[in-house]
Every structure is written in structure tokens, then in C-alpha cells.
């Protein structure tokens, strides 16, 4: 099985996906006032999220980087990422948003000019209207940021063509801009740790699970560039190994110091093996030890980064029952849809209702199969008790689809018309968000 980031596949079984790709379960338990998408299991997986929890709980700097492909209109499926970004902004994260115009060119054939228009009119204006603030927040275009492209090229030294084929299924006819676009995305994710953009710090990339291949690629590239490797040996010892051939003794001494400061007293250094064994350390100490070695590495002029953490959200079902896609306008609601237009789409959407009112009363509906219920869960209902009530009253047969849709329509119309008003003010503030350097 392979995840194709450009295929807009519908995934049926998220637990299986997690197991197959070694994605860890996500829990928001350590976060304060978690956003509804985090509370309700829409965000279902993560890699390396402990680093972010730790930064939040101990008030250390951390940063969010995510991106958008400006190749069409923004719909409620695209809204999920920015909802999370806005929540994390409230917890104190620095925010960077990449406009993936090079990806749109390589993978979708849009010109940079067309992308710019979609980015501004469809995405950025809505982001601001939805509540993204401009402090410690910047939006940039891939094509305009040299550091992003440079890192893409430079770090690509540790990837070869067969890796790219294996991850993405590229073949002989794939155009080279498309082949390069994941490497530019690696540049997006890691450039926020350059001195100029705030320095090395834990980085969270909240995305749809279709983006996991890019995250794996980035994390592999980061470990390939590390000078130290902290790992458990075959005989169960924890060791720090120097991966390079320069400054070996110095690096071992520095590691020894770091470990002493962390409270490990029995250390065994074997320079011939470029190794430092830590007696009394256990497997679960590895991440912490590794993190404390990063500042040492940063003093050497290599490319050391914190491995990016990620979270993955599931995708909404299209209103018509298949996948949600901008190319099928009735499958989704665009943020710029007129309220009456959205109402029409909801009136026609697929529900989990029975064939007749009698059957609905007798057997109850199936909220788990219902796109109206998804609208409530993902977007329209804030209070969990209210959502539970909808679920229960549907299951028990008290709730009828006609009225239920009317309620969803009311909430959606209000949301869209409020948003439209806020967009008018947002337009004047766009320049406060976009950064050209
Ligand atoms: N490829 C992403 C998408 O299809 C967009 C993107 C570009 C991105 N750069 C990024 C996402 C960096 C996360 C991090 O939606
Ligand atoms: Fe869906 Fe509402 Fe009908 Fe239940 S009553 S199936 S939630 S539309």
C-alpha cells in the first residue's frame, strides 16, 4: 500500500492506515481547551507529538508550519487545517504558512500567477476572516523564498531517485518540477528552524494524512543529517554514536558532558567504536537524550534540525457520498458559496436516514453514515453535549432528517454570511500577513 498525496483517495480504515505506516495515535489530553477537531478524533494520528507537548508544557518556543496548494476554491475540507492552526496560535506557537505555488505548477499545471490569485482571494482572505491573527504569523510563497528552495536542493543530497520512486510512485513520465516539489516541501518544513526564521525548535506540521509521505521523507532526511545517533544496541544497551568521521573525540566529550548534566553517572566511552554507552538509561530516555544533543550539533556547521512532528486529520465525506473535491462543486461547500447555494447542497446531500418516516421512527437513523452529521461534527456544533444529543436522538428515531437538515442549513447560512462580512475587512489586512523575504 502506498499513500499518494496527489490522488485525493478516500481512506476507509484509519486505524489500519496508522498501523501500516507506523503512525502513533493522537490524544489531546495534555492540551488546554483542545479544539473540537482534536477532541472528537478527527485528528487521529501523529508522529513525534511529545516534543510539542513538552514545548507547550514547559513554555519553550515552538513553531507551526503547514501549507496550501492554491489550485482552486477553498472548501470546508480545507478549513480543517486552518482551524487547528488558529487554535495552536492561541497556545503560543509561531505560525508559518507556505503557499505551495511550485507544487501547484508541478503537480497541477497552474501558472505562478494563477496560483497567486487563488492563494489570496480564496485562502488567505478566508484564513484572516476565520480568525488567524498577524502577530508572529507569516504567509510566504514557495517560489519567492530562496531559503526554502536552497534547503530543498541541499538536503536532497541524502535522497536518491529510487527513494523518490518508492515513496511517490514517480515514473519516467513524471515532470521534474513535480519530482522536486516534495523536496521543496522539505525546505518549507525545515527552513523555519534557520536562524533567520527563529532558530532550531520543535516544529509541528498539522496536515491531512495524505501528506504523511512528505513527513516521512523529511524525518528521514533530518536523521540522515544528524551527527549523533542515539539508539539501543542489540544487547539492550543505550548508546550515543557519532555518525561522522570528523571531530569524533570532541563530539564524544561533548556528549559525555550533556549526559552528565542530565544525571547519568555511569558512562563508557569507546572512541574506536565512536560510541558512548549510557548505563542505567532505558529505551524511553532516547528521545530526551537526543533532544539535548541537538544544541551541541548546532555549533558545527552542518544541517541539524529537530525532526518535525506531525498530526494527521481524517477527511470529510463529500456531501454527495463520494469524496469531497473542488472539481465536484456539489460534493462540498465553498467558503465563498452564497448561503442559498450552500442550503441547496445540504438539501440534496446524503444522510443516514431510512427510506420512510415510519422506518426512521422504528429503527432510528445512522449518524455514522450521514454527511449532515459530519457537518455538525467537523464544523457547525461547538458544544460536545449538543453533538451527543444529535447523535443519540438520531439513533433512537426521535430525529427526522428534514428538520435536522433545516437546522444544519440555518447554522451554515449564518456561518457563511458572517464569514462574508469578515472577509470584507480581511481584504485590507492581507499585506500584514504576507512576507516576501
Ligand atoms: N503538499 C501540501 C498539500 O497538498 C501543501 C504543502 C506545501 C505543505 N508545503 C507544505 C503542507 C509544508 C505541510 C507542510 O496540501
Ligand atoms: Fe443525519 Fe440528522 Fe437524518 Fe440523523 S436525523 S440521519 S443526523 S440528517
Short mmCIF file of C-alpha atoms and ligand atoms in Angstrom, two decimals:
data_model
loop_
_atom_site.label_atom_id
_atom_site.label_comp_id
_atom_site.label_asym_id
_atom_site.label_seq_id
_atom_site.Cartn_x
_atom_site.Cartn_y
_atom_site.Cartn_z
CA UNK A 1 0.00 0.00 0.00
CA UNK A 2 1.21 3.48 -0.86
CA UNK A 3 -0.25 6.87 0.07
CA UNK A 4 -0.39 9.17 -2.95
CA UNK A 5 -0.50 12.83 -1.86
CA UNK A 6 -1.88 13.92 -5.24
CA UNK A 7 -4.62 11.34 -5.72
CA UNK A 8 -7.38 12.54 -3.33
CA UNK A 9 -8.09 8.98 -2.27
CA UNK A 10 -10.74 8.25 0.30
CA UNK A 11 -9.33 6.20 3.14
CA UNK A 12 -11.74 3.73 4.64
CA UNK A 13 -9.93 2.50 7.70
CA UNK A 14 -7.82 4.99 9.59
CA UNK A 15 -6.71 2.57 12.27
CA UNK A 16 -5.29 0.27 9.64
CA UNK A 17 -3.59 3.18 7.93
CA UNK A 18 -1.99 4.13 11.23
CA UNK A 19 -0.76 0.62 11.87
CA UNK A 20 0.54 0.08 8.37
CA UNK A 21 2.61 3.26 8.36
CA UNK A 22 3.69 3.34 12.00
CA UNK A 23 1.71 6.48 12.80
CA UNK A 24 1.03 6.86 16.55
CA UNK A 25 -2.43 7.53 17.99
CA UNK A 26 -3.17 11.15 18.84
CA UNK A 27 -4.54 12.30 22.18
CA UNK A 28 -5.18 15.94 23.11
CA UNK A 29 -5.24 15.17 26.84
CA UNK A 30 -2.26 17.36 27.71
CA UNK A 31 -3.53 20.41 25.80
CA UNK A 32 -5.68 23.11 27.33
CA UNK A 33 -9.12 23.63 25.77
CA UNK A 34 -8.40 21.40 22.79
CA UNK A 35 -10.14 22.34 19.57
CA UNK A 36 -13.16 20.22 18.62
CA UNK A 37 -11.27 18.56 15.76
CA UNK A 38 -8.73 17.37 18.31
CA UNK A 39 -11.33 16.33 20.91
CA UNK A 40 -13.53 14.39 18.50
CA UNK A 41 -10.97 12.10 16.95
CA UNK A 42 -10.89 13.90 13.59
CA UNK A 43 -7.18 14.31 14.26
CA UNK A 44 -6.41 10.63 14.73
CA UNK A 45 -2.65 10.23 14.41
CA UNK A 46 0.71 11.85 14.97
CA UNK A 47 4.44 11.47 14.74
CA UNK A 48 6.69 12.94 17.41
CA UNK A 49 3.95 14.97 19.08
CA UNK A 50 5.64 14.50 22.51
CA UNK A 51 8.14 17.20 21.52
CA UNK A 52 5.31 19.67 21.02
CA UNK A 53 3.53 18.73 24.25
CA UNK A 54 6.79 19.19 26.07
CA UNK A 55 7.41 22.60 24.49
CA UNK A 56 3.91 23.74 25.41
CA UNK A 57 4.01 22.44 28.96
CA UNK A 58 7.45 23.85 29.69
CA UNK A 59 6.91 27.12 27.83
CA UNK A 60 9.65 26.61 25.29
CA UNK A 61 9.42 28.12 21.79
CA UNK A 62 7.86 26.02 19.06
CA UNK A 63 6.55 26.64 15.61
CA UNK A 64 3.80 25.53 13.25
CA UNK A 65 4.45 25.16 9.55
CA UNK A 66 1.82 23.99 7.15
CA UNK A 67 0.90 24.71 3.57
CA UNK A 68 -1.82 25.06 1.00
CA UNK A 69 -1.92 24.23 -2.67
CA UNK A 70 -3.58 27.23 -4.33
CA UNK A 71 -5.12 25.37 -7.22
CA UNK A 72 -8.82 26.06 -6.75
CA UNK A 73 -11.52 27.30 -4.42
CA UNK A 74 -11.26 26.82 -0.67
CA UNK A 75 -13.92 24.49 0.76
CA UNK A 76 -14.90 23.27 4.22
CA UNK A 77 -12.49 20.34 3.91
CA UNK A 78 -9.59 22.80 3.55
CA UNK A 79 -10.88 24.71 6.56
CA UNK A 80 -9.83 21.96 8.98
CA UNK A 81 -6.12 22.73 8.88
CA UNK A 82 -6.53 26.44 9.44
CA UNK A 83 -8.96 25.81 12.33
CA UNK A 84 -6.20 23.84 14.02
CA UNK A 85 -3.57 26.47 13.20
CA UNK A 86 -5.71 29.18 14.79
CA UNK A 87 -6.13 27.04 17.89
CA UNK A 88 -2.38 26.42 18.15
CA UNK A 89 -1.75 30.12 17.64
CA UNK A 90 -3.76 30.68 20.82
CA UNK A 91 -1.35 28.34 22.65
CA UNK A 92 1.63 30.49 21.67
CA UNK A 93 3.07 28.90 18.53
CA UNK A 94 4.85 30.91 15.84
CA UNK A 95 2.94 30.39 12.61
CA UNK A 96 4.34 29.93 9.08
CA UNK A 97 2.08 29.17 6.13
CA UNK A 98 3.51 28.08 2.80
CA UNK A 99 1.68 28.86 -0.40
CA UNK A 100 2.73 25.84 -2.45
CA UNK A 101 2.79 27.54 -5.83
CA UNK A 102 5.69 25.42 -7.08
CA UNK A 103 3.75 22.29 -6.18
CA UNK A 104 0.66 23.70 -7.94
CA UNK A 105 2.80 24.25 -11.03
CA UNK A 106 4.47 20.82 -10.95
CA UNK A 107 1.55 18.65 -9.87
CA UNK A 108 -1.45 20.58 -11.20
CA UNK A 109 -0.10 22.68 -14.05
CA UNK A 110 -1.11 26.09 -12.70
CA UNK A 111 0.97 29.13 -13.52
CA UNK A 112 2.50 31.06 -10.62
CA UNK A 113 0.22 34.00 -11.45
CA UNK A 114 -2.94 31.88 -11.30
CA UNK A 115 -1.77 30.38 -8.02
CA UNK A 116 -1.19 33.78 -6.54
CA UNK A 117 -4.75 34.82 -7.29
CA UNK A 118 -6.25 31.66 -5.75
CA UNK A 119 -3.95 31.94 -2.75
CA UNK A 120 -5.06 35.46 -1.97
CA UNK A 121 -8.73 35.50 -2.93
CA UNK A 122 -9.60 32.01 -1.79
CA UNK A 123 -7.27 31.05 1.02
CA UNK A 124 -5.56 33.98 2.69
CA UNK A 125 -8.65 36.18 2.87
CA UNK A 126 -10.62 33.33 4.42
CA UNK A 127 -7.83 32.48 6.86
CA UNK A 128 -7.93 36.04 8.17
CA UNK A 129 -11.73 36.07 8.24
CA UNK A 130 -11.69 32.80 10.19
CA UNK A 131 -9.58 34.44 12.89
CA UNK A 132 -5.90 33.96 12.05
CA UNK A 133 -4.02 36.78 13.75
CA UNK A 134 -0.99 38.53 12.31
CA UNK A 135 1.32 38.54 15.33
CA UNK A 136 4.17 36.07 14.90
CA UNK A 137 2.49 34.78 11.81
CA UNK A 138 3.68 34.90 8.23
CA UNK A 139 2.48 33.60 4.90
CA UNK A 140 5.00 33.19 2.08
CA UNK A 141 5.16 31.81 -1.45
CA UNK A 142 7.46 28.85 -2.16
CA UNK A 143 8.59 30.42 -5.42
CA UNK A 144 9.74 33.58 -3.68
CA UNK A 145 11.63 32.26 -0.68
CA UNK A 146 15.25 31.41 -1.54
CA UNK A 147 15.97 29.65 1.76
CA UNK A 148 13.19 27.17 1.09
CA UNK A 149 14.44 26.31 -2.37
CA UNK A 150 18.09 26.20 -1.25
CA UNK A 151 17.31 23.77 1.56
CA UNK A 152 15.33 21.66 -0.87
CA UNK A 153 18.37 21.35 -3.12
CA UNK A 154 20.96 20.97 -0.40
CA UNK A 155 19.17 18.42 1.77
CA UNK A 156 18.22 16.41 -1.32
CA UNK A 157 21.80 15.17 -1.33
CA UNK A 158 20.69 12.43 1.04
CA UNK A 159 17.86 11.18 -1.18
CA UNK A 160 18.20 9.33 -4.44
CA UNK A 161 15.89 8.74 -7.35
CA UNK A 162 14.89 5.27 -6.29
CA UNK A 163 13.84 6.60 -2.86
CA UNK A 164 11.60 9.09 -4.64
CA UNK A 165 10.10 6.41 -6.86
CA UNK A 166 9.48 4.12 -3.92
CA UNK A 167 7.79 6.81 -1.84
CA UNK A 168 5.74 8.52 -4.55
CA UNK A 169 5.47 6.08 -7.41
CA UNK A 170 7.04 8.56 -9.83
CA UNK A 171 7.80 7.11 -13.22
CA UNK A 172 9.69 8.07 -16.37
CA UNK A 173 6.99 10.48 -17.47
CA UNK A 174 6.75 12.47 -14.23
CA UNK A 175 7.78 16.07 -14.89
CA UNK A 176 10.78 17.24 -12.92
CA UNK A 177 9.03 20.13 -11.17
CA UNK A 178 6.66 17.53 -9.74
CA UNK A 179 9.60 15.35 -8.72
CA UNK A 180 11.20 18.32 -6.99
CA UNK A 181 8.07 19.53 -5.22
CA UNK A 182 8.33 17.17 -2.22
CA UNK A 183 11.89 18.41 -1.72
CA UNK A 184 10.66 21.99 -1.75
CA UNK A 185 8.15 20.89 0.88
CA UNK A 186 11.06 19.54 2.95
CA UNK A 187 12.52 23.05 2.56
CA UNK A 188 9.21 24.55 3.75
CA UNK A 189 9.11 22.38 6.83
CA UNK A 190 12.72 22.86 7.89
CA UNK A 191 13.54 26.44 6.91
CA UNK A 192 11.60 27.74 9.92
CA UNK A 193 14.43 26.39 12.06
CA UNK A 194 17.09 28.52 10.33
CA UNK A 195 18.49 31.35 12.44
CA UNK A 196 16.78 33.94 10.26
CA UNK A 197 13.35 32.41 10.93
CA UNK A 198 13.63 31.84 14.65
CA UNK A 199 16.24 29.10 15.04
CA UNK A 200 16.10 25.39 15.81
CA UNK A 201 12.95 24.47 17.72
CA UNK A 202 10.23 21.83 17.74
CA UNK A 203 8.08 22.15 14.63
CA UNK A 204 4.55 20.87 14.21
CA UNK A 205 3.09 20.18 10.79
CA UNK A 206 -0.69 19.68 11.02
CA UNK A 207 -1.92 18.09 7.79
CA UNK A 208 -4.29 15.59 6.23
CA UNK A 209 -2.99 12.05 6.36
CA UNK A 210 -2.35 12.12 2.59
CA UNK A 211 0.72 14.23 3.43
CA UNK A 212 2.40 11.55 5.52
CA UNK A 213 4.85 10.55 2.73
CA UNK A 214 6.30 14.08 2.80
CA UNK A 215 6.63 13.92 6.56
CA UNK A 216 8.41 10.58 6.42
CA UNK A 217 10.73 11.93 3.75
CA UNK A 218 11.51 14.99 5.87
CA UNK A 219 12.10 12.99 9.03
CA UNK A 220 14.42 10.59 7.16
CA UNK A 221 16.37 13.50 5.71
CA UNK A 222 16.70 15.05 9.16
CA UNK A 223 18.11 11.87 10.68
CA UNK A 224 20.47 11.41 7.75
CA UNK A 225 21.98 14.81 8.56
CA UNK A 226 22.41 14.27 12.29
CA UNK A 227 25.91 13.92 13.72
CA UNK A 228 24.79 11.74 16.62
CA UNK A 229 22.60 8.68 16.64
CA UNK A 230 21.12 7.66 19.99
CA UNK A 231 19.93 4.09 19.91
CA UNK A 232 19.51 0.79 21.68
CA UNK A 233 22.12 -1.79 20.76
CA UNK A 234 21.37 -5.46 20.11
CA UNK A 235 22.35 -6.37 23.65
CA UNK A 236 19.96 -3.84 25.11
CA UNK A 237 22.36 -1.02 25.95
CA UNK A 238 21.60 2.60 25.16
CA UNK A 239 24.42 4.33 23.32
CA UNK A 240 25.26 7.60 21.65
CA UNK A 241 27.12 7.02 18.38
CA UNK A 242 28.95 9.60 16.33
CA UNK A 243 27.98 9.17 12.69
CA UNK A 244 30.66 11.29 11.07
CA UNK A 245 34.41 10.91 10.89
CA UNK A 246 35.43 14.44 11.81
CA UNK A 247 35.79 15.68 15.39
CA UNK A 248 34.91 12.29 16.80
CA UNK A 249 36.67 12.64 20.14
CA UNK A 250 35.43 16.14 20.65
CA UNK A 251 31.86 15.09 19.86
CA UNK A 252 32.10 12.19 22.30
CA UNK A 253 33.39 14.50 25.03
CA UNK A 254 30.60 16.95 24.40
CA UNK A 255 28.02 14.17 24.55
CA UNK A 256 29.53 12.95 27.81
CA UNK A 257 29.06 16.39 29.27
CA UNK A 258 25.46 16.63 28.17
CA UNK A 259 24.69 13.24 29.68
CA UNK A 260 26.33 14.07 32.98
CA UNK A 261 24.23 17.19 33.18
CA UNK A 262 21.17 15.05 32.56
CA UNK A 263 22.13 12.99 35.60
CA UNK A 264 23.66 9.86 34.02
CA UNK A 265 26.71 8.97 36.05
CA UNK A 266 27.99 5.72 34.60
CA UNK A 267 29.19 6.35 31.06
CA UNK A 268 31.53 4.25 28.99
CA UNK A 269 33.34 5.86 26.10
CA UNK A 270 34.83 3.72 23.32
CA UNK A 271 36.38 6.07 20.75
CA UNK A 272 37.25 3.21 18.39
CA UNK A 273 33.56 2.43 18.03
CA UNK A 274 32.74 6.17 18.06
CA UNK A 275 30.46 5.20 20.91
CA UNK A 276 29.41 6.33 24.35
CA UNK A 277 27.37 3.80 26.29
CA UNK A 278 24.99 5.02 28.97
CA UNK A 279 24.48 2.58 31.80
CA UNK A 280 21.17 2.95 33.54
CA UNK A 281 19.45 4.56 30.56
CA UNK A 282 16.35 2.91 29.13
CA UNK A 283 14.74 2.99 25.72
CA UNK A 284 12.20 5.63 26.68
CA UNK A 285 15.05 8.03 27.54
CA UNK A 286 16.26 8.11 23.94
CA UNK A 287 14.08 10.96 22.70
CA UNK A 288 15.07 13.24 25.58
CA UNK A 289 18.79 12.47 25.22
CA UNK A 290 18.59 13.06 21.50
CA UNK A 291 16.89 16.40 22.03
CA UNK A 292 19.65 17.58 24.39
CA UNK A 293 22.33 16.70 21.85
CA UNK A 294 20.82 18.97 19.20
CA UNK A 295 22.28 22.22 20.62
CA UNK A 296 25.75 20.65 20.56
CA UNK A 297 25.37 19.72 16.91
CA UNK A 298 24.21 23.19 16.03
CA UNK A 299 27.66 24.51 16.88
CA UNK A 300 29.12 22.56 13.95
CA UNK A 301 28.24 23.90 10.55
CA UNK A 302 26.14 21.05 9.31
CA UNK A 303 22.39 20.81 8.88
CA UNK A 304 20.92 19.81 12.20
CA UNK A 305 17.19 20.21 12.79
CA UNK A 306 14.62 18.98 15.25
CA UNK A 307 12.75 16.24 13.47
CA UNK A 308 9.36 17.70 12.54
CA UNK A 309 6.34 16.48 14.47
CA UNK A 310 3.09 15.97 12.61
CA UNK A 311 -0.59 15.41 13.24
CA UNK A 312 -2.99 13.85 10.77
CA UNK A 313 -6.67 14.53 10.28
CA UNK A 314 -9.22 12.38 8.51
CA UNK A 315 -11.13 13.67 5.53
CA UNK A 316 -14.77 14.64 5.39
CA UNK A 317 -17.03 12.60 3.16
CA UNK A 318 -18.33 14.52 0.16
CA UNK A 319 -21.91 15.73 0.57
CA UNK A 320 -22.91 13.55 -2.36
CA UNK A 321 -21.44 10.48 -0.66
CA UNK A 322 -18.14 10.04 -2.53
CA UNK A 323 -15.02 12.03 -1.96
CA UNK A 324 -15.05 15.75 -1.29
CA UNK A 325 -13.39 17.59 -4.14
CA UNK A 326 -13.25 21.09 -5.60
CA UNK A 327 -13.78 19.60 -9.04
CA UNK A 328 -17.25 18.37 -7.99
CA UNK A 329 -18.89 21.52 -6.64
CA UNK A 330 -21.88 19.71 -5.12
CA UNK A 331 -19.65 17.46 -3.05
CA UNK A 332 -18.58 20.34 -0.86
CA UNK A 333 -19.39 23.79 0.38
CA UNK A 334 -17.02 26.52 -0.68
CA UNK A 335 -16.34 29.25 1.84
CA UNK A 336 -17.41 31.77 -0.79
CA UNK A 337 -20.66 29.96 -1.63
CA UNK A 338 -23.75 32.12 -1.31
CA UNK A 339 -25.85 30.95 1.66
CA UNK A 340 -28.70 29.84 -0.67
CA UNK A 341 -26.23 27.79 -2.69
CA UNK A 342 -24.97 26.03 0.44
CA UNK A 343 -28.58 25.43 1.51
CA UNK A 344 -29.32 23.73 -1.80
CA UNK A 345 -26.29 21.45 -1.45
CA UNK A 346 -27.32 20.44 2.06
CA UNK A 347 -30.90 19.82 0.96
CA UNK A 348 -29.59 17.36 -1.62
CA UNK A 349 -26.90 15.72 0.45
CA UNK A 350 -26.59 12.11 1.52
CA UNK A 351 -27.94 11.32 5.00
CA UNK A 352 -28.02 8.25 7.19
CA UNK A 353 -31.82 8.35 7.24
CA UNK A 354 -34.18 5.46 6.50
CA UNK A 355 -36.41 5.16 3.47
CA UNK A 356 -39.54 6.32 5.27
CA UNK A 357 -40.51 8.26 8.37
CA UNK A 358 -42.01 5.12 9.89
CA UNK A 359 -38.80 3.20 9.47
CA UNK A 360 -36.83 6.12 10.83
CA UNK A 361 -39.03 6.12 13.95
CA UNK A 362 -38.76 2.39 14.29
CA UNK A 363 -35.06 1.74 13.60
CA UNK A 364 -33.51 5.18 14.10
CA UNK A 365 -31.10 6.86 11.69
CA UNK A 366 -27.41 6.20 11.14
CA UNK A 367 -25.44 9.32 12.06
CA UNK A 368 -22.20 7.49 11.31
CA UNK A 369 -23.25 7.32 7.65
CA UNK A 370 -24.60 10.83 7.44
CA UNK A 371 -22.93 13.84 5.84
CA UNK A 372 -25.19 16.24 7.75
CA UNK A 373 -23.90 14.76 10.97
CA UNK A 374 -20.37 15.26 9.66
CA UNK A 375 -21.12 18.93 9.10
CA UNK A 376 -22.15 19.22 12.74
CA UNK A 377 -19.18 17.28 14.00
CA UNK A 378 -16.47 18.96 11.92
CA UNK A 379 -17.80 22.48 11.75
CA UNK A 380 -21.18 23.55 12.99
CA UNK A 381 -21.58 22.41 16.60
CA UNK A 382 -19.21 23.65 19.24
CA UNK A 383 -20.58 22.01 22.41
CA UNK A 384 -19.93 18.29 22.76
CA UNK A 385 -23.17 17.76 24.73
CA UNK A 386 -25.17 19.19 21.87
CA UNK A 387 -23.43 16.97 19.36
CA UNK A 388 -24.04 13.92 21.58
CA UNK A 389 -27.68 14.86 21.78
CA UNK A 390 -27.97 14.97 17.97
CA UNK A 391 -26.27 11.60 17.72
CA UNK A 392 -28.48 9.97 20.33
CA UNK A 393 -31.74 11.46 19.12
CA UNK A 394 -30.92 10.34 15.57
CA UNK A 395 -30.11 6.78 16.65
CA UNK A 396 -33.20 6.48 18.78
CA UNK A 397 -35.52 7.52 15.95
CA UNK A 398 -36.72 10.77 17.51
CA UNK A 399 -34.94 12.94 15.00
CA UNK A 400 -36.13 13.33 11.41
CA UNK A 401 -33.81 14.20 8.54
CA UNK A 402 -35.92 17.06 7.17
CA UNK A 403 -35.78 19.08 10.37
CA UNK A 404 -32.23 18.07 11.00
CA UNK A 405 -31.17 19.39 7.60
CA UNK A 406 -33.07 22.61 8.23
CA UNK A 407 -31.09 23.09 11.41
CA UNK A 408 -27.79 22.45 9.60
CA UNK A 409 -28.81 24.88 6.86
CA UNK A 410 -29.57 27.59 9.40
CA UNK A 411 -26.19 27.18 11.07
CA UNK A 412 -24.34 27.03 7.76
CA UNK A 413 -26.09 30.10 6.35
CA UNK A 414 -25.21 32.06 9.44
CA UNK A 415 -21.61 30.89 9.32
CA UNK A 416 -21.24 31.82 5.65
CA UNK A 417 -22.83 35.22 5.89
CA UNK A 418 -20.79 36.17 8.97
CA UNK A 419 -17.69 34.99 7.17
CA UNK A 420 -18.54 37.04 4.11
CA UNK A 421 -18.72 40.17 6.27
CA UNK A 422 -15.43 39.40 7.92
CA UNK A 423 -13.84 38.82 4.51
CA UNK A 424 -14.59 42.41 3.57
CA UNK A 425 -12.49 43.68 6.47
CA UNK A 426 -9.88 40.96 5.97
CA UNK A 427 -9.04 42.14 2.45
CA UNK A 428 -7.45 45.32 3.75
CA UNK A 429 -5.18 43.40 6.11
CA UNK A 430 -3.66 40.88 3.71
CA UNK A 431 -0.37 42.76 3.46
CA UNK A 432 0.14 42.36 7.22
CA UNK A 433 0.44 38.61 6.73
CA UNK A 434 2.44 38.15 3.55
CA UNK A 435 6.22 38.18 3.86
CA UNK A 436 8.44 38.44 0.80
CA UNK A 437 11.77 37.66 2.41
N1 LIG B 1 1.50 19.49 -0.14
C1 LIG B 1 0.58 20.15 0.74
C2 LIG B 1 -0.85 19.82 0.29
O1 LIG B 1 -1.05 19.16 -0.70
C3 LIG B 1 0.80 21.62 0.81
C4 LIG B 1 2.11 21.97 1.44
C5 LIG B 1 3.17 22.57 0.84
C6 LIG B 1 2.52 21.70 2.77
N2 LIG B 1 4.19 22.74 1.71
C7 LIG B 1 3.82 22.23 2.89
C8 LIG B 1 1.89 21.09 3.86
C9 LIG B 1 4.52 22.10 4.08
C10 LIG B 1 2.61 20.98 5.04
C11 LIG B 1 3.92 21.48 5.15
O2 LIG B 1 -1.80 20.22 0.91
FE1 LIG B 2 -28.43 12.55 9.56
FE2 LIG B 2 -29.94 14.14 11.01
FE3 LIG B 2 -31.04 12.28 9.43
FE4 LIG B 2 -29.75 11.56 11.63
S1 LIG B 2 -31.61 12.76 11.52
S2 LIG B 2 -29.53 10.64 9.60
S3 LIG B 2 -28.11 13.09 11.71
S4 LIG B 2 -29.85 14.06 8.78
#
